PDB file of C-alpha atoms in Angstrom:
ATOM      1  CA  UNK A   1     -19.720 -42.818  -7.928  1.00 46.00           C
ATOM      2  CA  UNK A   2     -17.761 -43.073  -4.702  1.00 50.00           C
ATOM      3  CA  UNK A   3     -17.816 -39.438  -2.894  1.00 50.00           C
ATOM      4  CA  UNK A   4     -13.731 -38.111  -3.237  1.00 50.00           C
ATOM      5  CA  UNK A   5     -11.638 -38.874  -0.260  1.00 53.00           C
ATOM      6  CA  UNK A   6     -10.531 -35.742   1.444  1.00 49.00           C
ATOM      7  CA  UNK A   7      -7.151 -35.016   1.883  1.00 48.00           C
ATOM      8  CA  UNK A   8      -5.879 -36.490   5.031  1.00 47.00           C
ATOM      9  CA  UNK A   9      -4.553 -33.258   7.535  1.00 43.00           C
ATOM     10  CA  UNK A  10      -0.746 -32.855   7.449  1.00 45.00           C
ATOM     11  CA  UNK A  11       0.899 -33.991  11.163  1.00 45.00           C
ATOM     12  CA  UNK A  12       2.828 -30.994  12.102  1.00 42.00           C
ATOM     13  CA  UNK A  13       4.126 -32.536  15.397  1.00 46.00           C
ATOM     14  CA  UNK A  14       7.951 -33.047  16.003  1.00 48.00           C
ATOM     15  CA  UNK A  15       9.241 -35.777  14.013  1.00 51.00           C
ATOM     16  CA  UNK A  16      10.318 -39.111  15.882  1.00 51.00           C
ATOM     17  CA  UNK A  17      13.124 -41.242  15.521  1.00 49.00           C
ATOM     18  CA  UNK A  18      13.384 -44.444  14.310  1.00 47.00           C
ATOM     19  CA  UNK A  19      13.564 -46.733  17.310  1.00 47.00           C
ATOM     20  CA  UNK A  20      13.090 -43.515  19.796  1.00 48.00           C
ATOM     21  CA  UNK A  21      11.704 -43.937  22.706  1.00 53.00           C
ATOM     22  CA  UNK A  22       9.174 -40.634  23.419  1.00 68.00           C
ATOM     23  CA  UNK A  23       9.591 -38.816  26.455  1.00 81.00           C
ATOM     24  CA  UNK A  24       6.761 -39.246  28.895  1.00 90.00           C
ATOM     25  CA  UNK A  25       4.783 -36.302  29.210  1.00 95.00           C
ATOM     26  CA  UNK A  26       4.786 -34.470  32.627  1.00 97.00           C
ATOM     27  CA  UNK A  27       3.419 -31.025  34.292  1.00 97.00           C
ATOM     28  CA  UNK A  28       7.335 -30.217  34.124  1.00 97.00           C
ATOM     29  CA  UNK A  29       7.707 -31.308  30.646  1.00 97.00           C
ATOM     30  CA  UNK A  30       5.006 -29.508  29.813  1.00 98.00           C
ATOM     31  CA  UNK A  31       5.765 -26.022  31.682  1.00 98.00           C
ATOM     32  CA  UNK A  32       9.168 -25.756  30.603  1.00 98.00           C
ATOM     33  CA  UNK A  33       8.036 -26.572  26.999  1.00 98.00           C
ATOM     34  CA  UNK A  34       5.625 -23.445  27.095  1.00 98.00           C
ATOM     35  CA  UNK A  35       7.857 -21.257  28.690  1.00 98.00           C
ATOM     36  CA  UNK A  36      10.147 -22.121  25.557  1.00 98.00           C
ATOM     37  CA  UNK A  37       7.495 -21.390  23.275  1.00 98.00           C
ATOM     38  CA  UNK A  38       6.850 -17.777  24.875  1.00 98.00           C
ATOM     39  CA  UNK A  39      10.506 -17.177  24.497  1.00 97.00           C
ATOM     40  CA  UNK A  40      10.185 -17.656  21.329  1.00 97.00           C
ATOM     41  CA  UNK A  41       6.602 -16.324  19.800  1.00 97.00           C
ATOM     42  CA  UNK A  42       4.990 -14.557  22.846  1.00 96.00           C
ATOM     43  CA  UNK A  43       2.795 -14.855  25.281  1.00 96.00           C
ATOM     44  CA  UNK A  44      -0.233 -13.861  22.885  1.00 95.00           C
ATOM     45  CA  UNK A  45       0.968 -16.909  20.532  1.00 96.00           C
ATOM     46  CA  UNK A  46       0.698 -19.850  23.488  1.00 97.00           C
ATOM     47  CA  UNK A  47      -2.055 -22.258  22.471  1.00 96.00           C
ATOM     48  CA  UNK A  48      -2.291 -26.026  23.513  1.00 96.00           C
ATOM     49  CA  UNK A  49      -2.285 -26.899  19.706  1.00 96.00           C
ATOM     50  CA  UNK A  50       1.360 -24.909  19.272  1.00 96.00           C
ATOM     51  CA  UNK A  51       2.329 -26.597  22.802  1.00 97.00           C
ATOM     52  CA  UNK A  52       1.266 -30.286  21.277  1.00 96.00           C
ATOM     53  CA  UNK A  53       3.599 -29.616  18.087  1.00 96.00           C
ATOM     54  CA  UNK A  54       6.263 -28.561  20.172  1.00 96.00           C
ATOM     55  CA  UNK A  55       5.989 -31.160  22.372  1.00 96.00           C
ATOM     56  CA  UNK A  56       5.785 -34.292  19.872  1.00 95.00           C
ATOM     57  CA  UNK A  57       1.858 -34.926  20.848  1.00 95.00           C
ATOM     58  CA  UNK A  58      -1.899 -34.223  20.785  1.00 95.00           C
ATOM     59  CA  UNK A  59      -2.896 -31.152  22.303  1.00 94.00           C
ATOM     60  CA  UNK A  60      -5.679 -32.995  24.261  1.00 95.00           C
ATOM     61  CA  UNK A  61      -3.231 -34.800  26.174  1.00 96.00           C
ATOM     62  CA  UNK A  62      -1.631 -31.299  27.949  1.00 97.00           C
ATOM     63  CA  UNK A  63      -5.230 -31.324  29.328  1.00 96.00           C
ATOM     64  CA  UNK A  64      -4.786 -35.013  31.218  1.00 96.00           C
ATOM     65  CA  UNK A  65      -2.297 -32.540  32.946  1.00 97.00           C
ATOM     66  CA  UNK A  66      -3.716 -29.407  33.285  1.00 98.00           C
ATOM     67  CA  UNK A  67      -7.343 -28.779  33.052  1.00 97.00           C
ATOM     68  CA  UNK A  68      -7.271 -25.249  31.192  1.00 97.00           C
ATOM     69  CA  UNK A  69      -4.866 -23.176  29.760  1.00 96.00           C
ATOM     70  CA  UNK A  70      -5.474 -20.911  32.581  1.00 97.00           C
ATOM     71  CA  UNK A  71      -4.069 -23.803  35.123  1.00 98.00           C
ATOM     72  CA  UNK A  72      -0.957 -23.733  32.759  1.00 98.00           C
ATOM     73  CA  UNK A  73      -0.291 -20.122  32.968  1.00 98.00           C
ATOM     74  CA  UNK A  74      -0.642 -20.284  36.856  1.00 98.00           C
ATOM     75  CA  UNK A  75       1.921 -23.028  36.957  1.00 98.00           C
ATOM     76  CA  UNK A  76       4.169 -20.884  34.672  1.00 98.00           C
ATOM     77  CA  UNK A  77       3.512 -18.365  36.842  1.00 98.00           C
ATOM     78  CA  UNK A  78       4.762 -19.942  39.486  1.00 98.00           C
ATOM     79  CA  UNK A  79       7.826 -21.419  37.923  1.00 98.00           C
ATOM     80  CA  UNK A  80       9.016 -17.468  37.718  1.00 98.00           C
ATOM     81  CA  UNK A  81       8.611 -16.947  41.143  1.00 98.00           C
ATOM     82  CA  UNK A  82      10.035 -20.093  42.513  1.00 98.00           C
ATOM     83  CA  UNK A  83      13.023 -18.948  40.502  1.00 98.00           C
ATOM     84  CA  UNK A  84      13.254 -15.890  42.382  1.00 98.00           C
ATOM     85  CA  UNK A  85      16.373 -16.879  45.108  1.00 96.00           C
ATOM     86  CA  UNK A  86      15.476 -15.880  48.745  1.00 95.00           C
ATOM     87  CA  UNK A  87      18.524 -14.792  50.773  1.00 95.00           C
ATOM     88  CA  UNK A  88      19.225 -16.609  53.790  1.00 92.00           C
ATOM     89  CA  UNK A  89      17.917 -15.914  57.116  1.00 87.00           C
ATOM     90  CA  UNK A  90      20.553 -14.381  59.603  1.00 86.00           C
ATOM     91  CA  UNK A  91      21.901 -11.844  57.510  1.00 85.00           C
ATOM     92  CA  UNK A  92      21.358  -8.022  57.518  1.00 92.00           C
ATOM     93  CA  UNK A  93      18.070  -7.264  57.276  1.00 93.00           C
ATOM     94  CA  UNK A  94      18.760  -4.037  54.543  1.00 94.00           C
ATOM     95  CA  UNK A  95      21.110  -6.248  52.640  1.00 95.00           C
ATOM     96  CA  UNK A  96      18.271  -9.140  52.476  1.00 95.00           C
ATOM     97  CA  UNK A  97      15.583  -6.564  51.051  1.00 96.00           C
ATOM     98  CA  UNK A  98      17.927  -5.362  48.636  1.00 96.00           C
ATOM     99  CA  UNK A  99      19.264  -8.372  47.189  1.00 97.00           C
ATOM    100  CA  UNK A 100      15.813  -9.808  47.385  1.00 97.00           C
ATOM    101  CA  UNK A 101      14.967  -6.931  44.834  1.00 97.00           C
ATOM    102  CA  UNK A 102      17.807  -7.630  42.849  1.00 98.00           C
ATOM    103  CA  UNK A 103      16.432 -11.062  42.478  1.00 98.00           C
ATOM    104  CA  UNK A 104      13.069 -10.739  41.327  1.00 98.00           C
ATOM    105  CA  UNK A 105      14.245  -8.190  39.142  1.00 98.00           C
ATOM    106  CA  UNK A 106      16.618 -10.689  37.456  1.00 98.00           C
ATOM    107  CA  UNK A 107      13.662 -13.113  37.117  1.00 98.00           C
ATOM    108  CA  UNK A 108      11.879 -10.644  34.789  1.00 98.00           C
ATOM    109  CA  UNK A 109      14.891 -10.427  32.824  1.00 98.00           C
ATOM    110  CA  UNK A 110      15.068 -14.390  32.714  1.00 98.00           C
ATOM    111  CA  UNK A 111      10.757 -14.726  31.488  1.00 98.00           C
ATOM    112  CA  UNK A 112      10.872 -11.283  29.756  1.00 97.00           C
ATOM    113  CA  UNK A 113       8.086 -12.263  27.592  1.00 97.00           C
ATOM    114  CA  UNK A 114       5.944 -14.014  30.702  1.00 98.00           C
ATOM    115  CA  UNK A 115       6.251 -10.675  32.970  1.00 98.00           C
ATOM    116  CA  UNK A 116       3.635  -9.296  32.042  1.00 97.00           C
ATOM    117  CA  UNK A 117       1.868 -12.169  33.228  1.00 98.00           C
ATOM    118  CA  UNK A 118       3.307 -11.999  36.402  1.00 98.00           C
ATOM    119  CA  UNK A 119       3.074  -8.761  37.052  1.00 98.00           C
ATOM    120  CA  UNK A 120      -0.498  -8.396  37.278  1.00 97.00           C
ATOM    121  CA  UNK A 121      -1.486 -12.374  38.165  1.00 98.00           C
ATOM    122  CA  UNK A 122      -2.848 -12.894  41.970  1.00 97.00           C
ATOM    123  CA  UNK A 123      -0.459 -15.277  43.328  1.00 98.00           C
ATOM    124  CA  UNK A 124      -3.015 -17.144  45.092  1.00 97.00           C
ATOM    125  CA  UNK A 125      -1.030 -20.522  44.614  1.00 98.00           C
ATOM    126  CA  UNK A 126       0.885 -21.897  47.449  1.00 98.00           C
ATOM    127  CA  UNK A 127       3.877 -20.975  45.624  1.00 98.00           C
ATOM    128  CA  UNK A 128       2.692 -17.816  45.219  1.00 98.00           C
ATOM    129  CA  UNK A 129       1.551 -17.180  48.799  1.00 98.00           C
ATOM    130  CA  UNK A 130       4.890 -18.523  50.335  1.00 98.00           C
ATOM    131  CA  UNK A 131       6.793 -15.836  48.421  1.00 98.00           C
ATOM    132  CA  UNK A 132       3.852 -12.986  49.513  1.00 98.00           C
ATOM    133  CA  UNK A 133       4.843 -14.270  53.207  1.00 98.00           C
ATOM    134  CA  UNK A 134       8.610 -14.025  52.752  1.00 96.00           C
ATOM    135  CA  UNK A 135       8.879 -10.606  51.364  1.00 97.00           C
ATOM    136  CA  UNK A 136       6.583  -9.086  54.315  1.00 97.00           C
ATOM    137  CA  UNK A 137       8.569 -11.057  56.727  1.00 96.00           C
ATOM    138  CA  UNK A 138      11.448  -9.231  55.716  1.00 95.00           C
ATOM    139  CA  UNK A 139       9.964  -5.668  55.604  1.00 95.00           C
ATOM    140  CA  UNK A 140       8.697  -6.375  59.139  1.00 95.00           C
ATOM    141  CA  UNK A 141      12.570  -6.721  60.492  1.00 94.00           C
ATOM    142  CA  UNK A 142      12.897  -3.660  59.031  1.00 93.00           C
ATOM    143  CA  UNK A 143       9.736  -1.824  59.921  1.00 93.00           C
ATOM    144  CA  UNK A 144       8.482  -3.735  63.360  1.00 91.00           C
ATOM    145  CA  UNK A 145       4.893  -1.396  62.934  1.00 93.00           C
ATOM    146  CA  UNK A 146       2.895  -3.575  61.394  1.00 94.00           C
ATOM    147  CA  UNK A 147       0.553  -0.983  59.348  1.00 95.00           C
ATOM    148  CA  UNK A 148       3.338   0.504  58.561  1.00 93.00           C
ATOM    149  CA  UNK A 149       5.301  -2.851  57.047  1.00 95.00           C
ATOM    150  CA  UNK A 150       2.442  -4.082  54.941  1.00 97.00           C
ATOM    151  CA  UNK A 151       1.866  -0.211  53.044  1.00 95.00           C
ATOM    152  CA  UNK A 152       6.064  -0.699  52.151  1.00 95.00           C
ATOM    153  CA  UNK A 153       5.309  -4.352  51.072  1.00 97.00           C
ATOM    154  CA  UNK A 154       3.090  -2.568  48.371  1.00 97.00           C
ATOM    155  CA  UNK A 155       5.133   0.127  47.897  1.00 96.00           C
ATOM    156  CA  UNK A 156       7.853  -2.160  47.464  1.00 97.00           C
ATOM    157  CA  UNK A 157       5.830  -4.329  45.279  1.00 97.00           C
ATOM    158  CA  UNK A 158       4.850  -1.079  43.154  1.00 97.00           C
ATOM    159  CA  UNK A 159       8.290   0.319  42.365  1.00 97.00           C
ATOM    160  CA  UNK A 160       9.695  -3.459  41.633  1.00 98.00           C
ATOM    161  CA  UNK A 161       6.721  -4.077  39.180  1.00 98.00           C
ATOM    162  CA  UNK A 162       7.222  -1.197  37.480  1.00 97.00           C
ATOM    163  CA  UNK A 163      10.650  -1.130  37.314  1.00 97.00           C
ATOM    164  CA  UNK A 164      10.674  -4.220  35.621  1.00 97.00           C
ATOM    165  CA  UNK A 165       7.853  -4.118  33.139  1.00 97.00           C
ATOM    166  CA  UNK A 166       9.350  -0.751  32.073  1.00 95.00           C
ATOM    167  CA  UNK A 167      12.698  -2.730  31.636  1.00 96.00           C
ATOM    168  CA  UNK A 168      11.655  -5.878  29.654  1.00 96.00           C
ATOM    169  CA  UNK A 169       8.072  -4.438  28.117  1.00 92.00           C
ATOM    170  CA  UNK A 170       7.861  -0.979  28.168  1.00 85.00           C
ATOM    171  CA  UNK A 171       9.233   2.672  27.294  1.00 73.00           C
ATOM    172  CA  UNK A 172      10.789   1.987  23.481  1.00 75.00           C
ATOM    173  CA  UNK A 173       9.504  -1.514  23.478  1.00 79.00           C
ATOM    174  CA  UNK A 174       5.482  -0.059  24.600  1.00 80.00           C
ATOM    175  CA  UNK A 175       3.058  -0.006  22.154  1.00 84.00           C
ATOM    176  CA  UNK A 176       2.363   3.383  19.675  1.00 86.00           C
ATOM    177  CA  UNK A 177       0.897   3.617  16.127  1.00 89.00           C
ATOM    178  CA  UNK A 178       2.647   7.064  16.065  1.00 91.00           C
ATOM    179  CA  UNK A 179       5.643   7.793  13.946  1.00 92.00           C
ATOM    180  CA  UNK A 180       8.529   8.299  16.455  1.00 89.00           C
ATOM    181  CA  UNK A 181       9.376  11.993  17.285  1.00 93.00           C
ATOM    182  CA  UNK A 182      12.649  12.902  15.040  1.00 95.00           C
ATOM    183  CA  UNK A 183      15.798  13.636  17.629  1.00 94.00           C
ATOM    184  CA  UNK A 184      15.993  16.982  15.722  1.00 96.00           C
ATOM    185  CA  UNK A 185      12.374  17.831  16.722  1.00 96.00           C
ATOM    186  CA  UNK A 186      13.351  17.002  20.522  1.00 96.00           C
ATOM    187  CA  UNK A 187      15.866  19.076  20.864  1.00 96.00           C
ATOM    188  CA  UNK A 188      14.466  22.184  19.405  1.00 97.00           C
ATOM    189  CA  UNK A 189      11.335  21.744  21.479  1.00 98.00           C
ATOM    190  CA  UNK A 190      11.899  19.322  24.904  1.00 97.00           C
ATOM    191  CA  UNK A 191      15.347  20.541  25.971  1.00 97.00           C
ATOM    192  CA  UNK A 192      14.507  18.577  29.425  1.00 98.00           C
ATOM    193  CA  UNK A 193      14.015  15.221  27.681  1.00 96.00           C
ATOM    194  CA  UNK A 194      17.148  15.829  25.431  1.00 97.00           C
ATOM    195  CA  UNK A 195      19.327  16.426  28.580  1.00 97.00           C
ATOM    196  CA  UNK A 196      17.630  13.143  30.298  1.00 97.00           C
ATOM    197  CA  UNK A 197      17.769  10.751  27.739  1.00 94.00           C
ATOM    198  CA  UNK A 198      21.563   9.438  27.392  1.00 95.00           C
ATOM    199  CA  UNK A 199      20.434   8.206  30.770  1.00 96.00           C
ATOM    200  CA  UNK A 200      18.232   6.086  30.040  1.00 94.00           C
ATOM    201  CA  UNK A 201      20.121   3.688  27.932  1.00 94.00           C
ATOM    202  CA  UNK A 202      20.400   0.269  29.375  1.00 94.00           C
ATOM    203  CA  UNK A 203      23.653   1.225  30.788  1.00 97.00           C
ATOM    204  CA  UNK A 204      22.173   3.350  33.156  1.00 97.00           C
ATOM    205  CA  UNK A 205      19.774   1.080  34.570  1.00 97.00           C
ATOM    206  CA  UNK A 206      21.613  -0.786  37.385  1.00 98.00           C
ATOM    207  CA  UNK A 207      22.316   2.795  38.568  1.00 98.00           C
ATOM    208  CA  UNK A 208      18.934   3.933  38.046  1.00 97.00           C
ATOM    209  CA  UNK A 209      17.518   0.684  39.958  1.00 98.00           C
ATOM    210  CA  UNK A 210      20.006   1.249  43.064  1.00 97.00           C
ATOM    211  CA  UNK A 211      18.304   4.547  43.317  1.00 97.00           C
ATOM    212  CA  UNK A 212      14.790   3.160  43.402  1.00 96.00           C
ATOM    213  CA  UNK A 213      15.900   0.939  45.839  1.00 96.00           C
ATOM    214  CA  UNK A 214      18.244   3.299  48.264  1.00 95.00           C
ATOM    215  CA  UNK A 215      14.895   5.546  48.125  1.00 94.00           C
ATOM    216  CA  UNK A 216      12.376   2.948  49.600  1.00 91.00           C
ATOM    217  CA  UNK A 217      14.700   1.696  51.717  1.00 90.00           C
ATOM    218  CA  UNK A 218      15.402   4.981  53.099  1.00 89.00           C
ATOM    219  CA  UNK A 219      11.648   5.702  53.953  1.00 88.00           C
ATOM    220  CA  UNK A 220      11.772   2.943  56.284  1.00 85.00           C
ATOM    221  CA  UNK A 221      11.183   4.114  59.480  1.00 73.00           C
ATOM    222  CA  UNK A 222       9.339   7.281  58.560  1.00 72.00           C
ATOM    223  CA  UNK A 223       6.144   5.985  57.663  1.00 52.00           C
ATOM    224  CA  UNK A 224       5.266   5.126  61.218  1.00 49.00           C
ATOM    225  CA  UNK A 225       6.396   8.878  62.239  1.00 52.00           C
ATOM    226  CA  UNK A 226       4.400  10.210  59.383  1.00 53.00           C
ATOM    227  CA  UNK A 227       1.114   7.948  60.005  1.00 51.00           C
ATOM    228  CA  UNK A 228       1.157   9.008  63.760  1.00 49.00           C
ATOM    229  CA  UNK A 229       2.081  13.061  62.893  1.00 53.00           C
ATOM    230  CA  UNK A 230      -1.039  13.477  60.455  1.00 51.00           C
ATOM    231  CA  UNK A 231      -3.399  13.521  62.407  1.00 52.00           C
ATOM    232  CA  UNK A 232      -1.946  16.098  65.037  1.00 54.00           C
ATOM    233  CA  UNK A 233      -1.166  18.126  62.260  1.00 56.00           C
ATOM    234  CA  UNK A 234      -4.925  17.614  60.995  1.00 56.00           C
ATOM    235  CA  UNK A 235      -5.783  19.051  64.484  1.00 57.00           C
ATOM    236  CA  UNK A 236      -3.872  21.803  64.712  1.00 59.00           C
ATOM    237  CA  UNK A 237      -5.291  22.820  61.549  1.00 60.00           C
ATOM    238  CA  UNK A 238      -8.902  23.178  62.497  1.00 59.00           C
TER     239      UNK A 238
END
């Protein structure tokens, strides 16, 4: 007797049209198509199996593309950042800075699911380096010390990071097993917290941002007086 035939696998790939003529498959294709599918289901979620289905083919062929999922991530990566609009040379060097920051901020906001990514990825691509050179460039017209310039590129590079992982990821969206604290409970106990919170509803973060920004900005200049004061104040001390 003739062993059964197994079932042959279902093909859960987008149907085709009759008489369509399939898009050919491209890095681009193939980047935006993922960045659609972390929209959707998460970063967590992205395999090259979900990517094929989305895309109408077999998840080996992303590979004839990109040699790893790790290669597509890095070009995803870079897709963010390449978004990110660069003001024009010429302009006021403050208002550059600042609407740089408003920029990359609104990038999170457009890949709030791929931040995280980028928040903590090396940008070691050319992409990735290019924007590295252009933000220092600009601290360094407003902070001519060099020292001093890169230690505000991080500084800058901390608060924007954080501002924005807290704003797409984090606070009520961060991860807790614990059953959330009653408002009753916070107001009989954390009078502090139950004064701060109204502010910080969404509508209060453009203000809140501006602050963060106005702040750094307003340092500039006082980190070179501060790196060259320590040590005479170290000396007096002794």
């Amino acid at each position: 007797m003739s062993p059964p035939r197994r079932a042959k696998a279902a093909d859960t790939r987008a149907p085709r049209r009759a008489g369509a003529v399939r898009e050919p498959l491209s890095r681009e294709r193939i980047v935006q198509a993922a960045l659609d599918e972390v929209r959707q289901h998460g970063l967590a979620q992205l395999s090259t199996r979900r990517l094929g289905q989305r895309l109408g083919c077999e998840a080996m062929s992303i590979y004839h593309h990109f040699p790893s999922k790790a290669h597509l991530l890095d070009a995803m990566v870079d897709h963010a950042i390449a978004s990110v609009a660069l003001p024009p040379a010429g302009a006021d060097a403050t208002d550059r800075l600042r609407r740089l920051c408003h920029a990359y901020r609104a990038m999170a906001h457009r890949f709030p699911a791929l931040f995280p990514l980028v928040a903590v990825h090396r940008l070691n691509t050319p992409t990735g380096v290019r924007f590295i050179d252009a933000v220092i460039a600009m601290i360094q017209e407003l902070e001519p010390d060099r020292a001093a310039a890169a230690r505000q590129f991080r500084a800058v590079g901390y608060y924007l990071v954080g501002a924005c992982l807290d704003e797409t990821s984090g606070y009520a969206k961060g991860p807790s097993a614990a059953e959330p604290v009653s408002d009753a409970y916070i107001a009989a106990h954390c009078p502090a917290l139950m004064a701060a919170a109204p502010y910080f509803q969404r509508a209060h973060w453009d203000a809140t941002f501006e602050l963060g920004i106005d702040a750094m900005i307003g340092s500039f200049g006082r980190t070179v007086q501060a790196t060259h004061s320590a040590p005479k104040a170290r000396a007096k001390a002794r």
